[in-house]
Amino acid sequence: MDKPTEMPTTDTKAERHKQRQQKLKAGVDAKIAAAQDEKGILLVLTGNGKGKSSSGFGTVARAVGHGKRAAVVQFIKGAWECGERNLLEGAGVTFHVMATGFTWETQDKQKDTAAAEEAWLAAEQLLQDESIDCVMLDELTYMLSYHYLDVDRVIKALQHRPPMQHVIITGRACHRAVIEIADTVSEVQSVKHAFDNGIKAQPGFDY
């Protein structure tokens, strides 16, 4: 007759949990010990889901909270009031806004290209300024997808920025050349979106 299987006691479960956590901690500690380089990070927030710009603005707010200088260049969405801009400008963050609105509203490639060029000139100046610790290029990906800006020119500016300057790029369908030089890439995917169910974008939550 087979001996009945003994159920783990509370003490046994606690010990197994402790062993798992110790193993996890050892792995984390090893990664921390190996990651000692310091440099400006190029962060890309892309994908079709909601929250890319919000995440980017959160990182800008974190920089400001640590006494860092930050600046934002907004492409495409500039015609909308922006709650993050209202808040962060008061905290000393510089904003450069393309201010043409969404490209499907203007339907004017020449106008949008000229506006993108003007906004990018401001971005290039920021990407050469060692006093700016963090630069957010909000919705830059569309400028490359629609060929309003030259990819090589953008890549060159990103690669030749001050070595300790962090850059955040947001927007859907990020160009592969930008992804290749990025240090961190997060892809935000959509599972459900209120807008698809007829709920309009609302101030204080969506923008």
XYZ file of C-alpha atoms in Angstrom:
207
model
C 0.000 0.000 0.000
C 1.355 3.394 -1.021
C 2.242 5.738 1.783
C 0.004 8.847 1.783
C 1.698 11.944 0.435
C 2.430 14.337 3.227
C 1.115 17.873 2.791
C 3.741 20.599 3.191
C 3.592 22.281 6.546
C 3.427 26.019 7.045
C 7.092 26.026 8.057
C 8.060 24.083 4.910
C 6.172 26.516 2.656
C 7.819 29.460 4.370
C 11.269 27.931 3.928
C 10.658 27.225 0.220
C 9.443 30.784 -0.262
C 12.529 32.106 1.505
C 14.822 30.022 -0.717
C 13.091 31.252 -3.879
C 13.377 34.868 -2.746
C 17.035 34.434 -1.819
C 17.746 33.035 -5.262
C 15.843 35.925 -6.850
C 17.735 38.467 -4.741
C 21.067 36.936 -5.706
C 20.170 37.306 -9.377
C 19.054 40.915 -8.954
C 22.145 41.778 -6.915
C 24.377 40.311 -9.623
C 22.690 42.428 -12.304
C 23.029 45.564 -10.170
C 26.710 44.837 -9.586
C 27.267 44.371 -13.332
C 25.408 47.562 -14.339
C 27.833 50.286 -13.304
C 28.064 52.422 -16.451
C 26.464 55.882 -16.407
C 25.309 57.588 -19.597
C 22.398 59.432 -21.082
C 19.604 56.996 -21.920
C 17.649 57.043 -25.174
C 14.177 55.765 -24.296
C 11.593 54.918 -26.962
C 7.925 54.529 -26.003
C 6.066 53.123 -28.994
C 3.164 50.822 -29.896
C -0.558 51.290 -30.511
C -1.652 51.453 -26.877
C -2.607 54.462 -24.766
C -0.130 56.013 -22.349
C 3.106 56.602 -24.269
C 3.151 60.373 -23.853
C 1.841 60.082 -20.297
C 4.746 57.782 -19.441
C 7.187 60.163 -21.063
C 5.828 63.130 -19.122
C 6.098 61.076 -15.947
C 9.807 60.618 -16.625
C 10.179 64.361 -17.233
C 8.423 65.035 -13.919
C 10.785 62.597 -12.198
C 13.793 64.459 -13.633
C 12.412 67.773 -12.395
C 11.771 66.238 -8.995
C 15.476 65.454 -8.775
C 16.416 69.026 -9.628
C 17.232 68.267 -13.272
C 16.561 70.608 -16.193
C 14.136 69.276 -18.774
C 12.600 70.392 -22.062
C 9.834 69.068 -24.300
C 9.234 69.367 -28.038
C 5.676 68.417 -28.992
C 4.894 67.266 -32.510
C 1.326 66.845 -33.872
C -0.703 67.310 -30.669
C 0.280 70.920 -30.152
C -3.119 72.424 -30.969
C -4.693 70.691 -27.949
C -4.476 72.013 -24.426
C -2.085 69.779 -22.542
C -2.508 69.205 -18.818
C 1.101 68.047 -18.444
C 2.311 71.208 -20.135
C 0.191 73.353 -17.823
C 1.841 71.670 -14.848
C 5.422 71.261 -16.033
C 5.867 74.747 -17.469
C 5.163 76.027 -13.974
C 8.012 73.810 -12.765
C 10.452 75.373 -15.219
C 10.224 72.900 -18.103
C 10.674 74.527 -21.528
C 8.132 73.567 -24.204
C 8.418 73.969 -27.984
C 5.096 73.171 -29.646
C 4.556 72.368 -33.322
C 0.978 73.611 -32.851
C -0.474 72.469 -36.172
C -2.643 69.785 -34.574
C -3.132 66.342 -36.069
C -1.990 65.795 -39.649
C -5.385 64.375 -40.657
C -6.889 67.727 -39.692
C -4.496 69.978 -41.610
C -4.288 67.692 -44.678
C -1.502 69.974 -45.887
C 1.831 68.174 -46.324
C 3.765 71.326 -47.163
C 2.490 73.152 -44.088
C 3.092 70.174 -41.822
C 6.605 69.646 -43.192
C 7.494 73.286 -42.584
C 6.084 73.104 -39.046
C 7.977 69.883 -38.368
C 11.182 71.455 -39.608
C 10.734 74.441 -37.298
C 10.047 72.194 -34.309
C 13.028 70.015 -35.144
C 15.336 73.037 -35.237
C 14.329 73.670 -31.627
C 14.958 69.999 -30.844
C 18.422 70.131 -32.391
C 19.343 73.080 -30.197
C 18.212 71.185 -27.103
C 20.156 68.109 -28.200
C 23.304 70.237 -28.245
C 22.716 71.898 -24.875
C 24.697 70.287 -22.070
C 22.651 72.176 -19.466
C 19.498 70.222 -20.415
C 19.438 66.890 -18.607
C 16.295 65.425 -20.178
C 14.646 66.061 -23.552
C 11.255 64.654 -24.522
C 10.414 64.469 -28.238
C 6.694 63.787 -28.057
C 5.199 62.097 -31.153
C 8.457 62.395 -33.094
C 7.872 58.977 -34.678
C 5.135 60.371 -36.933
C 7.506 62.955 -38.377
C 9.665 60.113 -39.645
C 6.789 57.890 -40.773
C 5.318 60.728 -42.860
C 8.786 61.753 -44.145
C 8.487 65.266 -42.739
C 11.982 64.900 -41.286
C 15.088 63.151 -42.605
C 15.883 59.998 -40.624
C 19.650 60.362 -40.943
C 19.503 63.922 -39.644
C 17.507 62.811 -36.604
C 19.838 59.886 -35.901
C 22.901 62.123 -36.143
C 21.473 64.611 -33.629
C 20.580 61.834 -31.202
C 23.987 60.191 -31.443
C 25.924 63.432 -30.998
C 23.995 64.823 -28.036
C 25.756 65.464 -24.701
C 26.854 62.112 -23.226
C 24.779 62.430 -20.029
C 21.607 63.789 -21.650
C 18.529 61.561 -21.483
C 16.070 61.581 -24.413
C 12.512 60.253 -24.532
C 10.843 59.604 -27.898
C 7.147 58.755 -28.089
C 4.740 57.732 -30.840
C 3.487 54.769 -32.820
C 5.500 52.785 -35.360
C 8.931 54.009 -34.357
C 11.445 53.870 -37.219
C 13.737 50.846 -36.961
C 16.836 53.065 -37.212
C 15.787 54.858 -34.014
C 15.005 51.579 -32.265
C 18.448 50.248 -33.187
C 20.275 53.066 -31.390
C 17.877 53.236 -28.416
C 18.952 51.962 -25.008
C 15.439 51.103 -23.822
C 12.377 50.407 -25.969
C 8.920 49.816 -24.492
C 6.019 48.820 -26.716
C 2.589 49.755 -25.355
C -0.157 47.497 -26.702
C -3.882 48.168 -26.725
C -6.258 45.611 -25.222
C -9.278 47.919 -24.947
C -9.747 51.643 -25.517
C -12.676 53.766 -24.380
C -12.631 55.781 -27.618
C -13.437 52.635 -29.629
C -16.620 52.329 -27.574
C -17.755 55.858 -28.316
C -16.303 57.604 -25.263
C -14.687 60.901 -26.189
C -11.262 62.084 -25.038
C -11.653 64.067 -21.818
C -9.471 66.820 -20.328
C -7.697 65.870 -17.144
C -7.578 62.213 -18.122
C -6.769 61.855 -21.824
C -4.929 65.153 -22.317
